[in-house]
């Protein structure tokens, strides 16, 4: 190639790569396959290496990060970066609107003169300013104290949603774009998953992950953490006539290829603001990024100017906050509970805290590794999170708040798993490759006995109404029930001796126990509480074998013929039935006719017979149960985790690690539209 041809090619490649970046990162709508993108990037890198004079500061090859800095340089902001006042209720929003109307001399006017507001999400990230000169990115800085921030340009260059050159032929002489750097939830989940796999400490939330990534002195590290950016305003502008409203400015920024939130709107008056707040709140848990409120801005710039500022916040804008999904509280203790399979679960007992709409008093730490990874200690201040309907969790502790015993030793001791079962004193054991530590005493451990009986009686198992945990506790502690089979031998006299057990309730319980006999085989198998055997596997086993005898006599190899039963599940089933104690309990239950064997059934005919689906994330329209019902109605099955046997993964918003696994295993992934298409046409869209 001649020099001129190489220069043309380099500039063409830069354009193609930035186009692809824009489609992928700003619009979430990839235009070319990854391999093609990689090929173009490599070609440009090679060209620039051979001809260093072709390298420009806005080249996409510069997004991989540079060497470490000693420190960030200070940047004085041309236009200060202010903060927003907050509103937490409709009353406070109405007061804000009233102040705006008064400030504009419009109080007392009629409905048609309601104030027009530009409304948008309040992104939960970090404020950033980006400076473009003649369309080229020259510098970016954090907010700092509002007057002076830190120059994080090298890190910002690695964020592919941030254009290194503005689109359009007529760029302004100077344009400062203000916005928020954040991490999308899917990238956060992936980052934490990777940290977890490597045994490293995880980030507590996407905001912390974004902050930690942006403040790296070595931008090569930032380049590895996928950060994102949304603009929400402008700072200094030279050489261009601005439109009359904020919403038009946002539209203009979008034409320059600045990422702007799709969720932005223009509304009128308090009712418009409140309707937007509600609608955005309903979407909150399914948005790809965290928000902590909505921001309302008087739309006309001339009005904004008239209203001006009070101290460090504008009078023309306000942040309307949602109730916090994260709160701080203290760990008062860590209890260790023993479950049905003997697994020891550390549970943090918390100083009650109101978060995500409920009062939380305890949260599971799952197992030894989780407790250690989160390094939660008695006395610690921790972050508790409850988002949507998700079970509250301790996301992490704040070690910097730990009081110190001396200069080097914190007062709070790390959590250690007890060496013996807290319920029965038997030794505990953690097998290699397992995350659970278990009591080795099996059903001789009263805690396991209680849990086994409770599970047996539970609604989806034998469904014995009225047999709750308080009763089971007494039955086991008094030696009245050692196994589920003993329930059927209970008499009125024994029950009448229990606490809070009137004659009538005893009679009701006995008839509920009697009524639980003759349950279908699948329920009975599930009720046995075999490890790894959930409701679906129990159904599969009943359908495949038809009789309990046949399952009892099956070898691990025979069990492998059951759809979706893998080696681990097969081994667990075979081991359960080999155990003489279990055989004795089953014989006793056979004598009372606890179950009826069913005929082995063929797989129901259906277009998706033999196909396994995994559902993950929230679909926009279908509930999980609706999607499951559609799959099962056509003979398909829904599995809980992704494996080589999975045929399709149906992914909605906030899909989590199942999606990552599906991508790794190259399993076909469907969104809701593709899923519905599949059920309509019998094959996925191509
Ligand atoms: S406007 C003059 N719009 O909230 C006001 N800020 O407390 C400039 N933020 O530091 C801010 N989303 O980082 C604005 N849509 C949005 C926002 C937003 C998040 C942050 C911003 C700022 C803080 C103000």
XYZ file of C-alpha atoms and ligand atoms in Angstrom:
710
model
C 0.000 0.000 0.000
C 1.161 3.534 -0.664
C 1.390 5.922 2.285
C -1.779 7.679 1.224
C -3.626 4.373 0.863
C -2.447 3.293 4.324
C -3.591 6.543 5.822
C -6.990 6.130 4.180
C -7.237 2.539 5.385
C -6.296 3.535 8.963
C -8.934 6.212 8.995
C -11.515 3.859 7.504
C -10.703 1.210 10.127
C -11.005 3.773 12.909
C -14.428 4.710 11.617
C -15.563 1.072 11.277
C -14.333 0.165 14.755
C -15.908 3.202 16.397
C -19.167 2.465 14.540
C -19.081 -1.051 15.920
C -18.262 0.250 19.418
C -21.175 2.650 19.236
C -23.619 -0.023 18.085
C -22.384 -2.485 20.688
C -21.801 -0.306 23.734
C -24.048 2.717 23.367
C -27.000 1.165 21.534
C -26.664 -2.411 22.823
C -27.336 -3.505 19.260
C -24.208 -5.150 17.818
C -23.755 -4.790 14.083
C -20.809 -7.077 13.328
C -19.614 -10.376 14.793
C -16.888 -10.194 17.464
C -14.337 -11.942 15.234
C -14.754 -9.324 12.539
C -14.320 -6.568 15.135
C -11.165 -8.227 16.473
C -9.798 -8.594 12.956
C -10.310 -4.902 12.179
C -8.748 -3.855 15.474
C -5.707 -6.048 14.832
C -5.309 -4.672 11.322
C -5.350 -1.131 12.681
C -2.873 -2.019 15.437
C -0.534 -3.514 12.832
C -0.848 -0.449 10.621
C -0.127 1.894 13.507
C 2.838 -0.208 14.631
C 4.344 -0.096 11.142
C 3.549 3.617 10.709
C 3.589 5.341 14.104
C 2.767 8.645 12.394
C -0.707 7.247 11.649
C -1.507 6.845 15.352
C -4.006 9.476 16.527
C -5.049 10.130 20.130
C -8.654 9.231 19.271
C -7.665 5.877 17.767
C -9.718 2.974 19.165
C -6.459 1.064 19.664
C -5.792 3.417 22.563
C -8.710 1.965 24.513
C -6.709 -0.930 25.906
C -5.127 1.200 28.600
C -1.692 2.670 29.143
C 0.955 2.107 31.822
C 0.444 3.110 35.458
C 0.378 6.752 36.575
C 1.979 7.954 39.804
C -0.989 10.095 40.620
C -3.993 11.714 38.946
C -3.494 15.332 37.871
C -5.935 17.911 39.254
C -8.406 19.512 36.848
C -10.221 22.761 37.648
C -13.754 22.568 36.221
C -14.621 25.448 33.878
C -18.239 25.188 34.931
C -18.630 23.805 38.482
C -20.090 20.302 38.877
C -22.985 20.730 41.258
C -25.081 18.313 43.205
C -28.861 17.969 43.408
C -31.261 18.469 46.268
C -33.332 15.407 47.115
C -37.060 14.798 47.450
C -38.376 11.694 49.191
C -42.155 12.153 48.939
C -44.888 13.533 46.720
C -45.180 16.445 49.170
C -41.546 17.359 48.626
C -41.940 17.071 44.854
C -45.004 19.348 45.007
C -43.029 21.844 47.119
C -40.243 21.811 44.520
C -42.751 22.456 41.713
C -44.299 25.279 43.761
C -40.897 26.929 44.246
C -40.241 26.611 40.508
C -43.574 28.233 39.644
C -43.011 31.013 42.156
C -39.507 31.557 40.871
C -40.863 31.914 37.358
C -43.760 34.129 38.453
C -46.296 31.512 37.369
C -47.959 30.717 40.696
C -51.732 30.569 40.597
C -51.887 29.973 36.855
C -54.106 27.321 35.292
C -53.348 23.700 34.459
C -52.291 24.376 30.875
C -49.524 26.543 32.263
C -48.005 23.693 34.239
C -44.222 23.579 34.167
C -42.630 21.328 31.575
C -39.958 19.034 32.980
C -37.336 16.865 31.353
C -37.222 13.676 33.446
C -34.632 10.938 33.469
C -33.231 8.152 35.640
C -30.858 9.045 38.442
C -27.947 6.786 37.574
C -26.192 5.210 40.539
C -22.612 5.699 39.396
C -19.948 8.404 39.400
C -20.196 11.894 37.951
C -17.765 12.611 35.122
C -17.083 15.460 32.761
C -15.717 14.868 29.252
C -14.085 17.633 27.251
C -14.161 17.595 23.463
C -12.258 20.138 21.395
C -13.268 20.324 17.742
C -15.015 17.003 18.206
C -12.047 15.120 19.652
C -11.941 13.853 23.222
C -9.135 15.671 25.019
C -9.738 15.165 28.728
C -12.083 13.707 31.276
C -12.275 14.259 34.999
C -14.117 13.184 38.116
C -16.350 15.579 40.007
C -14.051 15.844 43.018
C -15.273 18.633 45.260
C -17.281 20.169 42.425
C -14.674 22.842 41.652
C -11.637 20.581 41.073
C -11.574 16.946 40.062
C -9.039 14.349 38.986
C -7.877 13.763 35.446
C -8.931 10.185 34.669
C -8.635 10.548 30.875
C -6.555 7.387 30.405
C -9.223 5.355 32.174
C -12.091 7.038 30.346
C -10.478 6.214 27.003
C -10.952 2.532 27.811
C -14.753 2.966 28.103
C -16.071 2.032 24.715
C -19.400 3.784 25.156
C -17.512 7.100 25.330
C -16.800 8.339 21.799
C -13.233 9.442 21.188
C -14.544 11.617 18.361
C -18.014 13.154 18.159
C -20.151 12.198 15.183
C -21.082 14.849 12.612
C -19.163 17.197 10.336
C -19.512 20.362 12.313
C -18.284 19.750 15.858
C -18.421 22.605 18.401
C -15.087 24.271 19.238
C -15.519 23.131 22.844
C -18.094 20.802 24.322
C -18.075 19.473 27.862
C -20.418 16.559 28.361
C -21.525 15.693 31.873
C -22.723 12.255 32.840
C -22.293 9.162 34.905
C -19.874 6.266 34.652
C -21.398 3.012 35.865
C -21.168 -0.720 35.503
C -24.044 -2.659 33.946
C -25.413 -5.332 36.239
C -24.538 -8.143 33.831
C -20.906 -7.004 33.690
C -20.865 -6.640 37.465
C -22.187 -10.194 37.908
C -19.597 -11.515 35.520
C -16.776 -9.599 37.213
C -17.798 -10.935 40.623
C -18.203 -14.452 39.267
C -14.650 -14.298 37.925
C -13.358 -12.893 41.227
C -15.202 -15.666 43.058
C -13.717 -18.365 40.801
C -10.250 -17.016 41.527
C -10.967 -16.854 45.261
C -10.642 -13.046 45.224
C -12.727 -10.539 47.147
C -15.855 -9.472 45.309
C -17.336 -5.974 44.947
C -20.401 -5.178 47.015
C -22.360 -3.455 44.252
C -21.969 -2.135 40.687
C -21.347 1.387 41.959
C -18.358 0.335 44.080
C -17.051 -1.782 41.228
C -17.314 1.226 38.881
C -15.645 3.542 41.398
C -12.817 1.085 42.056
C -12.286 0.611 38.332
C -12.311 4.293 37.439
C -9.810 5.219 40.123
C -7.164 2.769 38.944
C -3.800 4.371 38.296
C -3.144 1.636 35.742
C -5.682 2.043 32.962
C -4.943 -1.466 31.667
C -6.876 -2.708 34.679
C -9.766 -0.334 33.931
C -9.779 -1.618 30.348
C -10.535 -5.116 31.637
C -13.540 -3.952 33.667
C -16.381 -3.159 31.351
C -17.577 0.292 32.352
C -20.426 2.171 30.773
C -21.395 5.809 30.466
C -24.620 7.830 30.183
C -24.683 11.556 29.591
C -27.226 13.767 31.348
C -26.109 17.301 30.587
C -23.428 19.687 29.408
C -20.851 22.016 30.936
C -18.897 24.551 28.925
C -19.883 24.933 25.272
C -18.290 27.121 22.609
C -19.000 27.568 18.938
C -22.507 26.206 18.691
C -26.028 27.563 19.118
C -27.766 25.493 21.804
C -31.431 24.517 21.462
C -34.018 26.012 23.808
C -34.628 23.014 26.049
C -32.753 20.364 28.027
C -34.591 17.549 26.241
C -33.426 18.916 22.871
C -29.868 19.090 24.185
C -30.107 15.413 25.082
C -31.435 14.625 21.586
C -28.548 16.595 20.117
C -26.008 14.711 22.283
C -27.506 11.463 20.991
C -26.841 12.592 17.410
C -23.194 13.148 18.412
C -23.206 9.489 19.522
C -23.197 10.262 23.198
C -25.016 7.504 25.093
C -28.259 8.886 26.553
C -30.843 6.999 28.600
C -33.746 5.564 26.630
C -35.922 6.164 29.673
C -35.854 9.993 29.383
C -39.178 11.781 28.850
C -40.819 15.208 28.944
C -43.779 15.609 31.332
C -45.921 18.391 32.785
C -46.603 19.359 36.379
C -46.547 17.298 39.567
C -48.916 14.652 38.203
C -46.594 14.080 35.244
C -43.593 13.814 37.570
C -45.337 11.349 39.870
C -46.559 9.188 36.967
C -42.994 9.030 35.615
C -41.611 8.183 39.079
C -44.064 5.295 39.356
C -43.458 3.965 35.847
C -39.675 4.140 36.233
C -39.932 2.481 39.656
C -41.813 -0.421 38.100
C -38.986 -0.912 35.615
C -36.267 -0.415 38.217
C -35.457 -4.041 38.936
C -35.341 -4.966 35.252
C -33.178 -2.064 34.054
C -29.687 -3.157 32.992
C -28.146 -0.676 35.464
C -28.802 0.504 39.027
C -30.704 3.728 39.595
C -31.533 5.339 42.906
C -34.209 7.761 41.798
C -35.499 10.008 39.036
C -34.131 13.456 38.204
C -36.541 16.251 37.249
C -35.214 19.292 35.375
C -37.128 22.376 34.273
C -37.001 21.850 30.516
C -36.588 25.404 29.158
C -33.019 26.650 29.518
C -34.188 30.257 29.814
C -36.293 29.214 32.826
C -33.338 27.305 34.289
C -31.273 30.463 34.078
C -33.958 32.569 35.756
C -34.220 30.088 38.602
C -30.475 29.850 39.160
C -28.811 28.140 42.093
C -28.922 28.009 45.872
C -25.524 27.265 47.362
C -24.296 24.201 45.480
C -27.506 22.905 43.920
C -29.698 24.197 41.113
C -33.198 25.479 41.905
C -34.400 24.132 38.570
C -33.711 20.440 39.250
C -34.304 17.855 41.948
C -33.544 14.173 42.539
C -36.601 12.174 43.628
C -35.212 9.158 45.447
C -36.590 5.618 45.719
C -36.447 3.877 49.096
C -32.940 2.541 49.643
C -32.229 -1.018 48.562
C -29.096 -1.050 50.646
C -28.615 -0.089 54.262
C -25.943 -0.405 56.899
C -26.475 -2.398 60.058
C -24.541 -4.362 62.652
C -23.961 -8.087 63.018
C -25.099 -9.077 66.510
C -24.160 -12.712 66.131
C -23.581 -15.527 63.673
C -25.733 -18.612 64.319
C -25.021 -21.920 62.678
C -28.137 -23.814 61.621
C -28.286 -27.467 60.672
C -30.413 -28.356 57.666
C -32.161 -31.497 56.484
C -29.073 -32.934 54.853
C -26.898 -32.005 57.805
C -25.432 -28.972 56.041
C -24.294 -26.282 58.456
C -25.437 -22.815 57.426
C -24.013 -19.700 59.081
C -26.744 -17.088 59.503
C -25.956 -13.492 60.438
C -28.219 -12.139 63.166
C -28.602 -8.445 62.415
C -29.649 -5.376 64.318
C -33.097 -4.864 62.715
C -32.869 -2.622 59.663
C -35.555 -1.354 57.281
C -34.418 -1.931 53.721
C -36.213 -2.424 50.411
C -39.588 -2.120 52.169
C -39.110 -4.780 54.907
C -37.394 -5.077 58.284
C -34.508 -7.481 58.039
C -33.237 -9.255 61.155
C -31.142 -12.052 59.726
C -29.513 -13.114 56.501
C -27.888 -16.329 55.406
C -24.160 -16.437 54.785
C -24.711 -19.740 52.900
C -21.539 -21.642 53.768
C -18.014 -21.403 55.088
C -16.515 -20.065 51.846
C -19.160 -17.369 51.443
C -18.784 -16.277 55.060
C -15.035 -16.106 54.635
C -15.195 -14.354 51.255
C -17.483 -11.684 52.651
C -15.408 -11.659 55.834
C -18.419 -10.950 58.014
C -17.536 -10.879 61.724
C -19.634 -10.488 64.846
C -19.753 -6.767 65.677
C -19.065 -5.699 62.082
C -20.952 -3.011 60.233
C -22.305 -4.630 57.071
C -24.216 -3.626 53.955
C -27.596 -5.352 53.699
C -29.357 -5.385 50.357
C -32.905 -6.220 49.414
C -33.819 -5.478 45.809
C -37.332 -6.197 44.557
C -38.590 -9.477 45.964
C -35.148 -10.991 46.263
C -34.226 -12.523 49.640
C -32.242 -9.991 51.694
C -28.513 -10.587 51.725
C -25.386 -9.308 53.409
C -23.367 -8.000 50.491
C -20.221 -7.352 52.472
C -18.715 -5.889 55.596
C -16.928 -2.598 56.099
C -13.624 -3.689 57.628
C -12.482 -0.077 57.897
C -15.118 0.429 60.586
C -13.790 -2.375 62.769
C -12.427 -1.222 66.119
C -8.814 -2.327 66.623
C -7.469 -4.321 69.563
C -4.034 -2.909 68.804
C -2.409 -1.378 65.734
C -2.422 -4.616 63.776
C -5.321 -6.681 65.141
C -8.984 -5.901 64.730
C -11.141 -6.535 67.761
C -13.642 -8.627 65.801
C -12.614 -12.233 65.242
C -13.026 -13.893 61.856
C -15.866 -16.404 61.616
C -14.857 -20.048 61.913
C -17.102 -22.993 61.209
C -17.560 -25.069 64.381
C -15.730 -28.408 64.449
C -18.766 -30.190 65.895
C -22.455 -30.023 65.064
C -24.051 -27.267 67.184
C -27.179 -29.444 67.550
C -25.838 -32.882 68.435
C -22.119 -32.440 69.075
C -21.077 -34.967 66.423
C -18.004 -34.142 64.329
C -18.603 -32.182 61.134
C -17.030 -32.964 57.786
C -16.442 -31.056 54.603
C -15.821 -33.301 51.609
C -13.378 -32.240 48.953
C -15.066 -30.336 46.144
C -18.169 -29.596 48.267
C -19.047 -26.194 49.619
C -21.147 -27.560 52.484
C -19.826 -28.619 55.861
C -22.069 -31.362 57.232
C -22.886 -32.985 60.539
C -21.817 -36.631 60.267
C -24.538 -37.946 62.558
C -27.216 -38.377 59.855
C -30.711 -38.927 61.191
C -29.370 -39.492 64.679
C -28.905 -35.706 64.780
C -32.141 -34.208 66.124
C -31.825 -31.157 63.876
C -31.674 -33.335 60.771
C -34.505 -35.474 62.063
C -36.705 -32.428 62.569
C -35.891 -31.075 59.134
C -36.472 -34.447 57.487
C -39.904 -34.751 59.111
C -40.787 -31.134 58.288
C -39.814 -31.676 54.662
C -41.785 -34.936 54.515
C -44.886 -33.129 55.801
C -44.455 -30.015 53.662
C -47.099 -28.840 51.241
C -45.431 -29.993 48.047
C -44.445 -33.327 49.601
C -47.008 -35.292 51.701
C -48.916 -32.123 52.574
C -49.767 -32.797 56.222
C -51.652 -29.714 57.279
C -50.886 -28.281 60.696
C -47.567 -30.069 61.224
C -45.340 -27.033 61.687
C -41.863 -26.572 63.142
C -42.945 -26.022 66.773
C -44.842 -29.315 66.782
C -42.127 -31.276 65.033
C -39.620 -29.928 67.510
C -41.657 -31.270 70.419
C -42.304 -34.607 68.730
C -38.602 -35.143 68.111
C -37.408 -33.796 71.467
C -39.830 -36.087 73.352
C -38.840 -39.090 71.280
C -42.359 -39.444 69.827
C -41.147 -39.256 66.223
C -37.713 -40.357 65.117
C -38.618 -40.836 61.444
C -41.466 -39.780 59.160
C -42.927 -43.270 59.514
C -43.501 -42.674 63.246
C -46.031 -39.966 62.402
C -48.518 -42.611 61.289
C -48.271 -44.385 64.668
C -49.116 -41.292 66.730
C -52.225 -41.435 68.899
C -54.465 -38.890 70.559
C -52.971 -39.436 74.007
C -49.438 -38.681 72.921
C -50.478 -35.531 71.091
C -52.666 -34.315 73.922
C -49.601 -34.174 76.174
C -47.869 -31.615 73.942
C -47.748 -27.902 74.655
C -50.488 -25.764 73.156
C -52.270 -28.848 71.812
C -55.982 -28.848 72.539
C -58.101 -31.962 71.965
C -59.568 -30.500 68.802
C -56.206 -29.611 67.234
C -54.844 -33.060 68.110
C -57.795 -34.652 66.333
C -57.322 -32.398 63.320
C -53.652 -33.276 63.124
C -54.337 -37.001 63.308
C -56.860 -36.779 60.513
C -54.421 -34.681 58.423
C -51.779 -37.395 58.935
C -54.247 -40.120 57.970
C -55.369 -38.134 54.913
C -51.780 -37.878 53.707
C -51.641 -41.622 52.954
C -51.994 -42.898 49.377
C -50.048 -39.987 47.899
C -48.889 -40.339 44.281
C -45.449 -41.908 43.880
C -43.759 -38.703 42.660
C -44.771 -36.791 45.787
C -43.638 -39.622 47.991
C -40.215 -39.773 46.341
C -39.844 -36.021 46.762
C -40.963 -36.323 50.419
C -38.157 -38.796 51.168
C -35.739 -35.897 50.927
C -33.081 -37.669 48.884
C -30.200 -35.275 48.266
C -30.205 -33.825 44.745
C -33.786 -35.004 44.136
C -36.159 -32.080 43.754
C -39.756 -32.155 42.634
C -38.925 -32.427 38.958
C -36.476 -35.318 39.357
C -39.009 -37.071 41.587
C -41.581 -36.737 38.794
C -39.071 -38.041 36.249
C -38.251 -41.051 38.403
C -41.912 -41.895 38.991
C -42.668 -41.545 35.315
C -39.714 -43.652 34.250
C -39.970 -46.495 36.779
C -43.634 -46.474 37.794
C -42.980 -48.361 41.061
C -40.903 -47.589 44.115
C -39.510 -51.163 44.100
C -38.031 -50.564 40.668
C -36.310 -47.367 41.810
C -35.028 -49.048 44.964
C -33.536 -51.839 42.913
C -32.036 -49.604 40.212
C -28.285 -49.338 39.825
C -26.617 -46.006 39.211
C -26.304 -47.014 35.536
C -30.010 -47.717 35.172
C -30.793 -44.440 36.888
C -28.707 -42.613 34.300
C -31.294 -43.556 31.683
C -33.792 -41.209 33.304
C -33.827 -37.930 31.392
C -31.863 -35.203 33.177
C -30.410 -37.555 35.784
C -26.636 -37.208 35.712
C -23.968 -39.196 37.547
C -24.081 -37.105 40.742
C -27.851 -37.436 41.103
C -27.787 -41.148 40.189
C -25.101 -41.836 42.802
C -27.044 -39.945 45.447
C -30.267 -41.913 44.739
C -28.500 -45.274 44.750
C -26.701 -44.413 48.014
C -29.966 -43.379 49.660
C -31.683 -46.663 48.935
C -28.632 -48.723 49.963
C -28.765 -47.252 53.462
C -30.430 -49.802 55.800
C -31.992 -47.105 57.965
C -33.746 -45.663 54.898
C -34.902 -49.122 53.840
C -36.488 -49.668 57.258
C -38.294 -46.308 57.131
C -39.609 -47.052 53.632
C -40.869 -50.482 54.746
C -42.732 -48.882 57.638
C -44.240 -46.337 55.263
C -45.184 -49.125 52.845
C -47.120 -50.851 55.645
C -49.244 -47.758 56.230
C -49.676 -47.324 52.461
C -48.163 -43.875 52.465
C -48.016 -43.891 48.647
C -49.557 -45.598 45.641
C -47.356 -46.739 42.811
C -48.270 -45.261 39.448
C -47.985 -46.788 36.031
C -44.789 -45.887 34.226
C -45.839 -43.324 31.671
C -44.443 -42.519 28.316
C -43.201 -38.949 27.986
C -46.290 -36.979 26.975
C -46.248 -36.306 23.273
C -45.430 -32.736 22.420
C -43.254 -30.747 20.064
C -40.655 -30.157 22.750
C -40.612 -33.639 24.302
C -37.068 -34.399 25.398
C -36.008 -30.743 25.226
C -34.658 -29.058 28.332
C -35.062 -25.348 28.942
C -33.471 -23.164 31.603
C -35.139 -19.884 32.556
C -33.077 -16.981 33.859
C -33.758 -13.330 34.589
C -37.079 -11.533 34.331
C -38.966 -11.680 31.053
C -40.763 -8.493 30.021
C -44.237 -10.028 29.803
C -44.372 -13.683 30.762
C -43.996 -14.694 34.389
C -41.690 -17.580 35.181
C -44.657 -19.848 35.874
C -46.317 -18.926 32.575
C -43.148 -19.700 30.612
C -42.739 -22.980 32.504
C -46.359 -23.956 31.870
C -45.955 -23.371 28.124
C -42.815 -25.474 28.000
C -44.331 -28.325 30.008
C -47.590 -28.233 28.074
C -45.633 -29.219 24.992
C -43.620 -31.955 26.655
C -40.508 -29.866 27.396
C -38.796 -29.680 30.750
C -37.518 -26.828 32.827
C -34.231 -27.429 34.627
C -32.742 -25.283 37.369
C -29.202 -25.088 36.064
C -27.388 -24.983 32.760
C -25.493 -28.103 31.695
C -24.482 -29.908 28.546
C -28.009 -31.378 28.490
C -29.673 -27.959 28.201
C -31.222 -27.230 24.816
C -32.351 -23.619 25.297
C -31.744 -20.868 27.817
C -34.539 -18.299 27.979
C -33.016 -15.093 29.302
C -34.732 -11.945 30.546
C -33.419 -8.898 32.346
C -30.710 -9.422 34.980
C -29.962 -12.954 33.889
C -26.951 -13.710 36.128
C -24.430 -16.505 35.821
C -26.691 -18.977 33.984
C -26.428 -16.822 30.891
C -22.648 -16.698 31.178
C -22.562 -20.498 31.473
C -24.889 -20.886 28.476
C -22.597 -18.675 26.423
C -19.591 -20.724 27.485
C -21.322 -23.978 26.543
C -22.602 -22.488 23.302
C -26.225 -23.195 24.162
C -28.922 -21.438 22.189
C -30.136 -18.357 24.071
C -33.636 -16.985 23.498
C -35.127 -13.714 24.624
C -38.873 -13.569 25.175
C -39.634 -12.722 21.542
C -37.500 -15.595 20.263
C -39.045 -17.926 22.841
C -42.563 -17.032 21.707
C -41.463 -17.405 18.097
C -40.150 -20.891 18.881
C -43.469 -21.914 20.383
C -45.350 -20.397 17.494
C -43.302 -21.753 14.612
C -41.625 -24.779 16.195
C -38.136 -23.480 15.530
C -36.152 -20.505 16.773
C -35.842 -17.389 14.581
C -32.744 -17.369 12.410
S -27.937 16.458 36.799
C -26.642 20.574 38.131
N -28.935 14.169 36.068
O -26.479 12.844 40.879
C -27.035 19.206 38.390
N -27.352 14.191 37.829
O -26.677 14.688 43.397
C -26.189 18.226 37.721
N -26.807 11.964 38.716
O -23.350 14.300 41.001
C -26.633 16.843 37.903
N -28.108 10.828 37.355
O -23.580 12.352 39.431
C -28.095 14.792 36.901
N -29.881 12.199 35.288
C -29.040 12.814 36.113
C -28.266 12.130 37.054
C -27.436 12.857 37.910
C -27.242 10.735 38.358
C -25.850 12.231 39.811
C -24.731 13.138 39.418
C -24.636 14.179 40.480
C -25.569 13.693 41.529
C -26.295 14.878 42.102
